[in-house]
mmCIF file of C-alpha atoms in Angstrom:
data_model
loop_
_atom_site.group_PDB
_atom_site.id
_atom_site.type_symbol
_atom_site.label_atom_id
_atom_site.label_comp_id
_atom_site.label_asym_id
_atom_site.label_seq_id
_atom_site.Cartn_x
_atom_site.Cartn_y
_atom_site.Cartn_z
ATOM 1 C CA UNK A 1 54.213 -79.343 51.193
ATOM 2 C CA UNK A 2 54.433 -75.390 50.661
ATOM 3 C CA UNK A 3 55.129 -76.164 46.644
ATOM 4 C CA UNK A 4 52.503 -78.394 46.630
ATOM 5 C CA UNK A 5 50.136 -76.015 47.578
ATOM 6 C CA UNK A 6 51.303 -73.172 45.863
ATOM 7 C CA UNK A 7 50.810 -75.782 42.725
ATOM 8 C CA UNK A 8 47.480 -76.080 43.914
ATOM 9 C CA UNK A 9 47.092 -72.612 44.131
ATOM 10 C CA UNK A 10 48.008 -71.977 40.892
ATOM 11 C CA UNK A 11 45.661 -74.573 38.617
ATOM 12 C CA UNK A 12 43.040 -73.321 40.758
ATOM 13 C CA UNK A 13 43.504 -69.624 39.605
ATOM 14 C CA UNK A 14 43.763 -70.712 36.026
ATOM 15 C CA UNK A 15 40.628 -72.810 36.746
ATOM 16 C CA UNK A 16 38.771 -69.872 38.030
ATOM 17 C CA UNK A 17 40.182 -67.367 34.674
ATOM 18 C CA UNK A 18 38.878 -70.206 32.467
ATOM 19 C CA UNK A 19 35.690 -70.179 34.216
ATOM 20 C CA UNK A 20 35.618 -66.300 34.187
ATOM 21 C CA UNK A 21 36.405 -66.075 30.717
ATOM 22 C CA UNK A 22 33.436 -69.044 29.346
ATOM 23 C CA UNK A 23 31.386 -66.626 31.654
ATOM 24 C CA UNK A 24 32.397 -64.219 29.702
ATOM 25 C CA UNK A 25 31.537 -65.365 26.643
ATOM 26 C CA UNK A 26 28.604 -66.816 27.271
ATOM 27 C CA UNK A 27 26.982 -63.993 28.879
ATOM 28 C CA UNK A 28 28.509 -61.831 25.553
ATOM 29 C CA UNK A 29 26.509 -64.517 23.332
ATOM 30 C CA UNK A 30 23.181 -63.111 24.728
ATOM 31 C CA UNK A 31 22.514 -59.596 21.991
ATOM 32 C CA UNK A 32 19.868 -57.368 23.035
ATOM 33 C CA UNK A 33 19.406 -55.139 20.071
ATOM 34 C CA UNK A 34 17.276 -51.821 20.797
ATOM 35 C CA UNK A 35 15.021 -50.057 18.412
ATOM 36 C CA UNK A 36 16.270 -47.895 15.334
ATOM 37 C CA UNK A 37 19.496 -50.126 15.575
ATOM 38 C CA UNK A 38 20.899 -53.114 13.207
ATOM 39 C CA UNK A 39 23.837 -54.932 14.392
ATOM 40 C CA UNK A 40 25.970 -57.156 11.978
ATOM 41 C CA UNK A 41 26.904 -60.491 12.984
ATOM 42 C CA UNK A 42 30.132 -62.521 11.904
ATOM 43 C CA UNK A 43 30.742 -65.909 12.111
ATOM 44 C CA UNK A 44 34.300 -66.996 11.721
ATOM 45 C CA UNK A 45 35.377 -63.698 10.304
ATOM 46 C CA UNK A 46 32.777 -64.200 7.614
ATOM 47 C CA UNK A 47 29.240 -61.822 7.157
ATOM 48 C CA UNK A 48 26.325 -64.247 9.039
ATOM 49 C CA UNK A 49 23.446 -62.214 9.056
ATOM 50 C CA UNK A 50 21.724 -58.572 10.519
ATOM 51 C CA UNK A 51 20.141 -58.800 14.065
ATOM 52 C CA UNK A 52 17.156 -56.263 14.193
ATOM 53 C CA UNK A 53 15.625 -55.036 17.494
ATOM 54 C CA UNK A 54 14.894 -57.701 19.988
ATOM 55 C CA UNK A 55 16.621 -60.367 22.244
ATOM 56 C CA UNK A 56 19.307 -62.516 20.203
ATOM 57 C CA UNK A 57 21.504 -65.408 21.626
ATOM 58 C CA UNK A 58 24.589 -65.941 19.546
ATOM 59 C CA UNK A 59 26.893 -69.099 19.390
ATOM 60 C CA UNK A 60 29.768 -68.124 21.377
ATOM 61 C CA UNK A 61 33.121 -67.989 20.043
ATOM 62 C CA UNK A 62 31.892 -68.514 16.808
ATOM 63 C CA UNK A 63 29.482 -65.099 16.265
ATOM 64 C CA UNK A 64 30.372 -61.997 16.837
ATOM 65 C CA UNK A 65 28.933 -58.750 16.223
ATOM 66 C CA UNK A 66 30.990 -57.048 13.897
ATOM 67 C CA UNK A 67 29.576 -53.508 13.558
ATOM 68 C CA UNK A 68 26.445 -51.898 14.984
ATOM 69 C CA UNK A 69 24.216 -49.342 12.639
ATOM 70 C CA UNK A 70 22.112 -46.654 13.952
ATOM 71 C CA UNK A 71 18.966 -46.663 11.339
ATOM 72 C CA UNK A 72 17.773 -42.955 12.976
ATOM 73 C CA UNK A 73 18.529 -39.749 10.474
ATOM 74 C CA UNK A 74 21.408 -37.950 11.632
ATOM 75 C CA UNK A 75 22.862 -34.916 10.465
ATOM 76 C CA UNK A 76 26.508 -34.761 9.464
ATOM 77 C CA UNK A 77 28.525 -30.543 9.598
ATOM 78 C CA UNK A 78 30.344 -29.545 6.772
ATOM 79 C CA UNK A 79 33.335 -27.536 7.545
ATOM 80 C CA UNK A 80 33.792 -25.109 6.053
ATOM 81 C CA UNK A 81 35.903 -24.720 2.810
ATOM 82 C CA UNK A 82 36.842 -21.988 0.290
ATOM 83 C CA UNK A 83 35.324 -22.084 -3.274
ATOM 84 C CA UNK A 84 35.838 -19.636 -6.011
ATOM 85 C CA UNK A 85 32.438 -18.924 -8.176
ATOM 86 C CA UNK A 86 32.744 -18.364 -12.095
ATOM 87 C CA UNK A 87 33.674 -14.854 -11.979
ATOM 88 C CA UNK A 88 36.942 -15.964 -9.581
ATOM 89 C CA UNK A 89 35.833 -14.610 -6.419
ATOM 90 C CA UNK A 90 36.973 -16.777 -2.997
ATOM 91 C CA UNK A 91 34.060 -17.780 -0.912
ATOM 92 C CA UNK A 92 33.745 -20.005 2.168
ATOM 93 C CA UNK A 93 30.658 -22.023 2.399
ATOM 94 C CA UNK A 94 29.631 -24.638 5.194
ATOM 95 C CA UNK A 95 26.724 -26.797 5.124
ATOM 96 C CA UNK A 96 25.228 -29.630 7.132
ATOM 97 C CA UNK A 97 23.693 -33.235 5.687
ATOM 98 C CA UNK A 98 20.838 -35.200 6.552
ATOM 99 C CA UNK A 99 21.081 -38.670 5.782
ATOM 100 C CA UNK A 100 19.962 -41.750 6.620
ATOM 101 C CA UNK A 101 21.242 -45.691 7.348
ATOM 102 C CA UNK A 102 18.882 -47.793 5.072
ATOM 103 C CA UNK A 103 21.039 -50.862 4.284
ATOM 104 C CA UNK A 104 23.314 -52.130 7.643
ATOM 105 C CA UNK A 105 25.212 -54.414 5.411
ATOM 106 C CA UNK A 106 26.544 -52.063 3.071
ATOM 107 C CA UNK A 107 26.924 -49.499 5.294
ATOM 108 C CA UNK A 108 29.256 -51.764 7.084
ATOM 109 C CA UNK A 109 31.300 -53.541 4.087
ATOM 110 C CA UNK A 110 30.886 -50.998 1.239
ATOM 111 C CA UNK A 111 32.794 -48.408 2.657
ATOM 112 C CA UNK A 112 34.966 -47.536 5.520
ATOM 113 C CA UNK A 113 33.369 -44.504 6.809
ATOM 114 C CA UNK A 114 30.497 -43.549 5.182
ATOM 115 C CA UNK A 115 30.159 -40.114 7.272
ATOM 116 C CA UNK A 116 33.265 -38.869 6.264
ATOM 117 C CA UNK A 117 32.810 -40.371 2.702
ATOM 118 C CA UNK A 118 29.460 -38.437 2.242
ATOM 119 C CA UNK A 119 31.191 -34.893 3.826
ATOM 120 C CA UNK A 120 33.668 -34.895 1.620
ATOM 121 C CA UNK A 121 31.629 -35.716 -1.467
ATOM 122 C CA UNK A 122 29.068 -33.098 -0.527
ATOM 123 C CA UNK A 123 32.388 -30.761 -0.619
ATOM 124 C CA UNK A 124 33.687 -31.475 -4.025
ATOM 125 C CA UNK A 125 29.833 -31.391 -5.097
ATOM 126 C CA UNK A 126 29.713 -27.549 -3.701
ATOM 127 C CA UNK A 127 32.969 -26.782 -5.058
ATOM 128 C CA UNK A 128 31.717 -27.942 -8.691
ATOM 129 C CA UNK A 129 28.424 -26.159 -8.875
ATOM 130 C CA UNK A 130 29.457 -22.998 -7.065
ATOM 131 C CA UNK A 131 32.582 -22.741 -9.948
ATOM 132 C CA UNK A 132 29.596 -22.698 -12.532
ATOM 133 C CA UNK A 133 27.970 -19.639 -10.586
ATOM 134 C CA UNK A 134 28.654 -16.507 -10.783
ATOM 135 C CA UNK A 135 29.121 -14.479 -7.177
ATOM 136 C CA UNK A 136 25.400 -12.625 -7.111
ATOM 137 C CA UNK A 137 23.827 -15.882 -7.881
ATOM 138 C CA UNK A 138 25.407 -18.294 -5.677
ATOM 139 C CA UNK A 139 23.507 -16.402 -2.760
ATOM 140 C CA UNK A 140 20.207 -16.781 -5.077
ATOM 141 C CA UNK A 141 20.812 -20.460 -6.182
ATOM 142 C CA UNK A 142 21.096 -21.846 -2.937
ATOM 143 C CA UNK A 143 18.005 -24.681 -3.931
ATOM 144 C CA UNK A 144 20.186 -25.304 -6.848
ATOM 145 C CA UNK A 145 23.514 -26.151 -5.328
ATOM 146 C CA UNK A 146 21.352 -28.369 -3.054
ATOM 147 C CA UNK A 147 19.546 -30.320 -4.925
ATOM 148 C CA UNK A 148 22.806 -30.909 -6.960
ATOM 149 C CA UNK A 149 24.971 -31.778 -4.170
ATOM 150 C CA UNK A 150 21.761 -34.027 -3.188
ATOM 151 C CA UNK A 151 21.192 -35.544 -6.357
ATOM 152 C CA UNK A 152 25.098 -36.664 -6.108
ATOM 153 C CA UNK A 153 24.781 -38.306 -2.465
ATOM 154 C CA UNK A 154 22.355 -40.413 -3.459
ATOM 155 C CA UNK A 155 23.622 -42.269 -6.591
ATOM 156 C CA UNK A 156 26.856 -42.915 -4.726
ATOM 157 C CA UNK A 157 24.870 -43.671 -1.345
ATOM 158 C CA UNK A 158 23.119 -46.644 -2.969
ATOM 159 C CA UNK A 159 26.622 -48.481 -2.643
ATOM 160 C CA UNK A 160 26.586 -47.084 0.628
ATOM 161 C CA UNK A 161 23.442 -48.070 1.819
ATOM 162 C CA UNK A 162 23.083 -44.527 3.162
ATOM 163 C CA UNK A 163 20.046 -42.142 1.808
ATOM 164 C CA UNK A 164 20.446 -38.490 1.818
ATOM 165 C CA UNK A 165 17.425 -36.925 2.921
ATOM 166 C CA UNK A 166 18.665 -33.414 2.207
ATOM 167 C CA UNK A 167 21.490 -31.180 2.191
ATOM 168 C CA UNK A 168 21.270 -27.226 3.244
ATOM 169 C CA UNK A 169 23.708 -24.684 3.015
ATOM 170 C CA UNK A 170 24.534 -22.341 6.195
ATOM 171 C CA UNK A 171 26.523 -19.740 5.074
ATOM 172 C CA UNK A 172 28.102 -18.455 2.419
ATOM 173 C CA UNK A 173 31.139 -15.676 3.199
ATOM 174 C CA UNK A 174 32.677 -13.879 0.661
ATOM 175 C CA UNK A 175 36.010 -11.740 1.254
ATOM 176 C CA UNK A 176 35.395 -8.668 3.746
ATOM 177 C CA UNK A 177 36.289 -6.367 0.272
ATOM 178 C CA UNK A 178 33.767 -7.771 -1.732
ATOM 179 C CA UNK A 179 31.249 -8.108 1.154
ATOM 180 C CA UNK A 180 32.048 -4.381 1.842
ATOM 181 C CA UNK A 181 30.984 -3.657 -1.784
ATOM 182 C CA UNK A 182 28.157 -5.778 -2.032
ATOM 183 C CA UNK A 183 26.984 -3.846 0.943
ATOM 184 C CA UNK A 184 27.247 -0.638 -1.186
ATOM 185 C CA UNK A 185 25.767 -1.540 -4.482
ATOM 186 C CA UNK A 186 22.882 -2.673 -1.577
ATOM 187 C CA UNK A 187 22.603 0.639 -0.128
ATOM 188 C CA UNK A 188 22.785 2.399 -3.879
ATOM 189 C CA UNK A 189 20.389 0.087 -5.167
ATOM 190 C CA UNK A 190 17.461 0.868 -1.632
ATOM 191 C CA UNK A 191 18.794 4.317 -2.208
ATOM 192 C CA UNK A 192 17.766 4.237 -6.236
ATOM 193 C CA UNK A 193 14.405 2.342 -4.868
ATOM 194 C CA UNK A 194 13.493 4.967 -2.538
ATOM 195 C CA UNK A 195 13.705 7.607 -4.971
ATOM 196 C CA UNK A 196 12.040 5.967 -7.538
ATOM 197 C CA UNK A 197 9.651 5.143 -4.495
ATOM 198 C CA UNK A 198 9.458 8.561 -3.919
ATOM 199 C CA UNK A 199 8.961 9.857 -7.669
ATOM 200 C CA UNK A 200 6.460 7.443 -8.360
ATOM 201 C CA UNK A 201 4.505 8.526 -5.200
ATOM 202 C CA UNK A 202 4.922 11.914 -6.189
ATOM 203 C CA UNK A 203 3.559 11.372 -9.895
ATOM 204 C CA UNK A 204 0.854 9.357 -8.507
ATOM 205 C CA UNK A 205 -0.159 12.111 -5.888
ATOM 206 C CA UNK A 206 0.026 15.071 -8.599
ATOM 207 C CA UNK A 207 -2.502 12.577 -11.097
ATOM 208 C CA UNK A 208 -4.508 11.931 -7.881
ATOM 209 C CA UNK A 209 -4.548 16.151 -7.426
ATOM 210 C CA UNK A 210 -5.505 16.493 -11.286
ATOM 211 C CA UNK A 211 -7.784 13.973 -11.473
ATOM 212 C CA UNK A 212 -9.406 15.587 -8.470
ATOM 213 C CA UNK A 213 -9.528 18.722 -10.002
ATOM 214 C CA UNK A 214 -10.911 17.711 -13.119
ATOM 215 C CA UNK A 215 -13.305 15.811 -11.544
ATOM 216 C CA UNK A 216 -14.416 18.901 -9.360
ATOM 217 C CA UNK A 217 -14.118 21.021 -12.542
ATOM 218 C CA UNK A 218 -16.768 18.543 -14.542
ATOM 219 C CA UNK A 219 -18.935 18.305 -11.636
ATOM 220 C CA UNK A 220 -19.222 22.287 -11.339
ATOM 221 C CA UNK A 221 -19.441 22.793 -15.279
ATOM 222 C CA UNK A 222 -22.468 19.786 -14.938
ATOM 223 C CA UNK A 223 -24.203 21.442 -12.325
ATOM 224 C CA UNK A 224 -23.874 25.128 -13.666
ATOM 225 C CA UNK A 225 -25.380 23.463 -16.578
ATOM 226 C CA UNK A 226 -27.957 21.713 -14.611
ATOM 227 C CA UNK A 227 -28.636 24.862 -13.121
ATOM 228 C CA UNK A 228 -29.027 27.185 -16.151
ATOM 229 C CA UNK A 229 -31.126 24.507 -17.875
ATOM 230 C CA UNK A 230 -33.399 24.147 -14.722
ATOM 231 C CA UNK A 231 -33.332 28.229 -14.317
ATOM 232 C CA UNK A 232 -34.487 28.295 -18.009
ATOM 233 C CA UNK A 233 -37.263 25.827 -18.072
ATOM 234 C CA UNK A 234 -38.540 27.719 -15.077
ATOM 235 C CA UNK A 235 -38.343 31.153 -17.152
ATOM 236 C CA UNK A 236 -40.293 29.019 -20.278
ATOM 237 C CA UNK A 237 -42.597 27.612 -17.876
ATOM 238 C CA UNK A 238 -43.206 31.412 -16.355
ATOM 239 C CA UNK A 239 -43.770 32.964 -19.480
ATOM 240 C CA UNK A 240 -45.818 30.247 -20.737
ATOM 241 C CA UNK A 241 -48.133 30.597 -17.590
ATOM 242 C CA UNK A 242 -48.087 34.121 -18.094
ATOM 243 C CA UNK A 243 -48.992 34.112 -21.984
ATOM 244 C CA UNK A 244 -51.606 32.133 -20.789
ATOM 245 C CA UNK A 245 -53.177 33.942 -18.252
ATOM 246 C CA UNK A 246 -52.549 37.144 -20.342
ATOM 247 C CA UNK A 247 -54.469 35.383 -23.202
ATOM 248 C CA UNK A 248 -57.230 33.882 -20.935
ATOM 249 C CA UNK A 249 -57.368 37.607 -19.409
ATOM 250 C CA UNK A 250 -57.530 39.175 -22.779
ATOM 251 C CA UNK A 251 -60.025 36.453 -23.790
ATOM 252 C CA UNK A 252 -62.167 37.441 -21.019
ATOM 253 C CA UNK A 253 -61.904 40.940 -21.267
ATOM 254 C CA UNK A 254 -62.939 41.143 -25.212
ATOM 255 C CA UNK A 255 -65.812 38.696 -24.177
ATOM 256 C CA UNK A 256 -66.760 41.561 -21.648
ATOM 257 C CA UNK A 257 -66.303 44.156 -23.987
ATOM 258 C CA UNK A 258 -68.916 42.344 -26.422
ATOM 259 C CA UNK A 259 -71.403 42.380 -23.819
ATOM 260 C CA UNK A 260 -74.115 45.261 -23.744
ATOM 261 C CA UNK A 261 -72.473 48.472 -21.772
ATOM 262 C CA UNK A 262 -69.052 46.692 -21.564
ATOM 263 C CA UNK A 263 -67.368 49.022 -24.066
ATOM 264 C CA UNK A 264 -68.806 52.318 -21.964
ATOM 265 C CA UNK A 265 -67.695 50.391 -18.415
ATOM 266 C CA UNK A 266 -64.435 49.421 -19.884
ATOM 267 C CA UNK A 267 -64.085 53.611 -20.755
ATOM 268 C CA UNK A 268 -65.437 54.357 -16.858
ATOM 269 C CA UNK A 269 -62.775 52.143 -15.419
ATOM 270 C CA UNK A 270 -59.388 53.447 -17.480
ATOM 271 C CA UNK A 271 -61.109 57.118 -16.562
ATOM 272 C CA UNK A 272 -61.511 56.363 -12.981
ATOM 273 C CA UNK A 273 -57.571 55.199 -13.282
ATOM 274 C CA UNK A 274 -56.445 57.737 -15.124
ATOM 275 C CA UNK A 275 -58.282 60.008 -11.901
ATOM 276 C CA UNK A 276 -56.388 58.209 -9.368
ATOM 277 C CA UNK A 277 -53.121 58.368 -11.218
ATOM 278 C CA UNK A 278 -53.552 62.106 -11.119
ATOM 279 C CA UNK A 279 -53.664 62.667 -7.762
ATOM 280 C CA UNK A 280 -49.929 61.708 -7.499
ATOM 281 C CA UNK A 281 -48.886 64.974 -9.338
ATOM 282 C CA UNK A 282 -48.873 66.810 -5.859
ATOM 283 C CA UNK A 283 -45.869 65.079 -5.306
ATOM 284 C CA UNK A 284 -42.581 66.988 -5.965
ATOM 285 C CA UNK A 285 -40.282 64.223 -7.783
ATOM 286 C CA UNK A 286 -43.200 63.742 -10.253
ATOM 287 C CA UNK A 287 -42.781 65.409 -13.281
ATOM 288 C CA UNK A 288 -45.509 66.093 -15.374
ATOM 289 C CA UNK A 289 -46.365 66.937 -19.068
ATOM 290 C CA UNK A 290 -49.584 68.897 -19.978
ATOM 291 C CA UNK A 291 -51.089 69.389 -23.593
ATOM 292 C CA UNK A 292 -51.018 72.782 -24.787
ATOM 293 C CA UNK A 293 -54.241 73.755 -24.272
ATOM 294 C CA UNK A 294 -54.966 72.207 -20.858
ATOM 295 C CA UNK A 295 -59.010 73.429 -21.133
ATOM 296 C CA UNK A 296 -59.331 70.917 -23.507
ATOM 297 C CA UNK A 297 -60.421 68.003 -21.595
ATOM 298 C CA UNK A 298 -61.703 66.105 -24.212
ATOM 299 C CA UNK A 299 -58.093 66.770 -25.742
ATOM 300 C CA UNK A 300 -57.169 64.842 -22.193
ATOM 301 C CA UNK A 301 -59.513 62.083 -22.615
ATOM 302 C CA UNK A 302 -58.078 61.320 -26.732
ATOM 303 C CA UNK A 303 -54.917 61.029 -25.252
ATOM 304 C CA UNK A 304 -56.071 58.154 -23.409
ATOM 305 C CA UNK A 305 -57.635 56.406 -26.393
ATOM 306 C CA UNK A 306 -60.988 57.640 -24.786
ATOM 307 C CA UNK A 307 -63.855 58.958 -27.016
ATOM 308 C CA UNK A 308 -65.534 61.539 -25.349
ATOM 309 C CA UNK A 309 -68.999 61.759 -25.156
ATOM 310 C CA UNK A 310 -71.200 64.533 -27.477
#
């Protein structure tokens, strides 16, 4: 009785494993596939189709999802890895790629790993261009080595099914001698800038300083000039105004002298002057000279261009 129900027992527990494991299955037949992702689907070990995003029910034992694709860019470090540029100088240089899943299916069967396949390509790619480089430029040509390594990735990802979006380089270390040089030809060469920085500002301020003082020079010369010529149209127009109040005086004064009695008042006038001017001789820093015969007044008068009268 006991082995009959341990019999029992027994085809009931494989009952309830088979049950478990159609469960299982069936519930593993039923794909939900989320967004940005592509999941390949075998049936019978052979390629069935791609299963985008969405709910999927698959046969089961028959399908199976093989391998599942992430479609979002990702970005892939290179290690880091020593190069020697053209002039034979060791250099380690790391980078990191950007790339892209654009094609599931031959992500999945035309290459084993396309991350690792891509970082190593993207290495012998750096290697290549960086050998045709000399030291100074590598640091300069980064775009170039980029665009090359770049330019590489993509013919080989189009077996891949991969796109590479871009591919940047993060650093690029020389050896600590020749970074310890580089960092002195730096300092000479800001050291040679500054000077010639410093000569050139120099020049520029001693042209500024001449320039100024030719400029003050010219402007005094002008305006000396300015000045003379002004001063000596003045002095023209002066002695032009006085020639020509002296002639209009003169003018008047013969027109006066032409009149009846203006010769005789003319003579009255200078003699009344002559009078006047004689009363200064008191003084005692006047000095005076007398004709010889000082009772001769009409000798006085002759002196003065006056013709005494009979």
């Amino acid at each position: 009785m006991n082995n009959i129900n341990n019999m029992e027992l027994i085809i009931l527990a494989v009952w309830g494993a088979l049950f478990l494991y159609l469960a299982i299955k069936f519930f593993q037949a039923i794909c939900l596939v989320p967004t940005q992702s592509a999941y390949i689907v075998e049936r019978l070990g052979k390629y069935r189709c791609t299963l985008e995003a969405g709910f999927h029910l698959l046969l089961p034992f028959v399908d199976r999802v093989a391998f599942i694709q992430d479609l979002k860019e990702e970005t892939i470090d290179v290690p880091p890895q020593e190069c020697f540029s053209k002039d034979e100088v060791n250099v380690e240089v790391d980078g990191v790629i950007y790339i892209q899943v654009v094609d599931a299916v031959k992500a999945s069967y035309g290459i084993t790993d396309y991350r690792f396949a891509a970082m190593q390509l993207a290495q012998t790619t750096t290697r290549s261009v960086i050998g045709t480089l000399d030291l100074d430029r590598t640091f300069e040509e980064r775009d170039i080595i980029s665009a090359k390594v770049v330019d590489v990735l993509d013919k080989a990802g189009e077996s891949w099914g991969i796109r590479v979006h871009r591919y940047e380089i993060k650093n690029i270390t020389p050896p600590l001698t020749v970074k310890n040089a580089m960092e002195l030809q730096v300092n000479a060469e800001r050291e040679r800038k500054a000077i010639l920085a410093k000569s050139l500002g120099d020049k520029a301020s001693r042209i500024n300083r001449s320039e100024g003082l030719k400029t003050e020079m010219i402007n005094i010369s002008e305006g000396e000039m300015q000045r003379r010529i002004n001063s000596a149209e003045g002095k023209a127009e002066e002695i032009l105004a006085i020639a020509h109040a002296t002639g209009d005086s003169i003018a008047k004064v013969a027109d006066a002298i032409s009149q009846p009695g203006g010769k005789q008042a003319l003579e009255m006038q200078l003699s009344e002057q002559y009078l006047q001017q004689m009363k200064g001789l008191s003084q005692e820093s006047r000095k005076v000279i007398l004709p010889a015969n000082l009772l001769d007044f009409n000798q006085w008068l002759g002196t003065l261009g006056i013709k005494p009268r009979d």
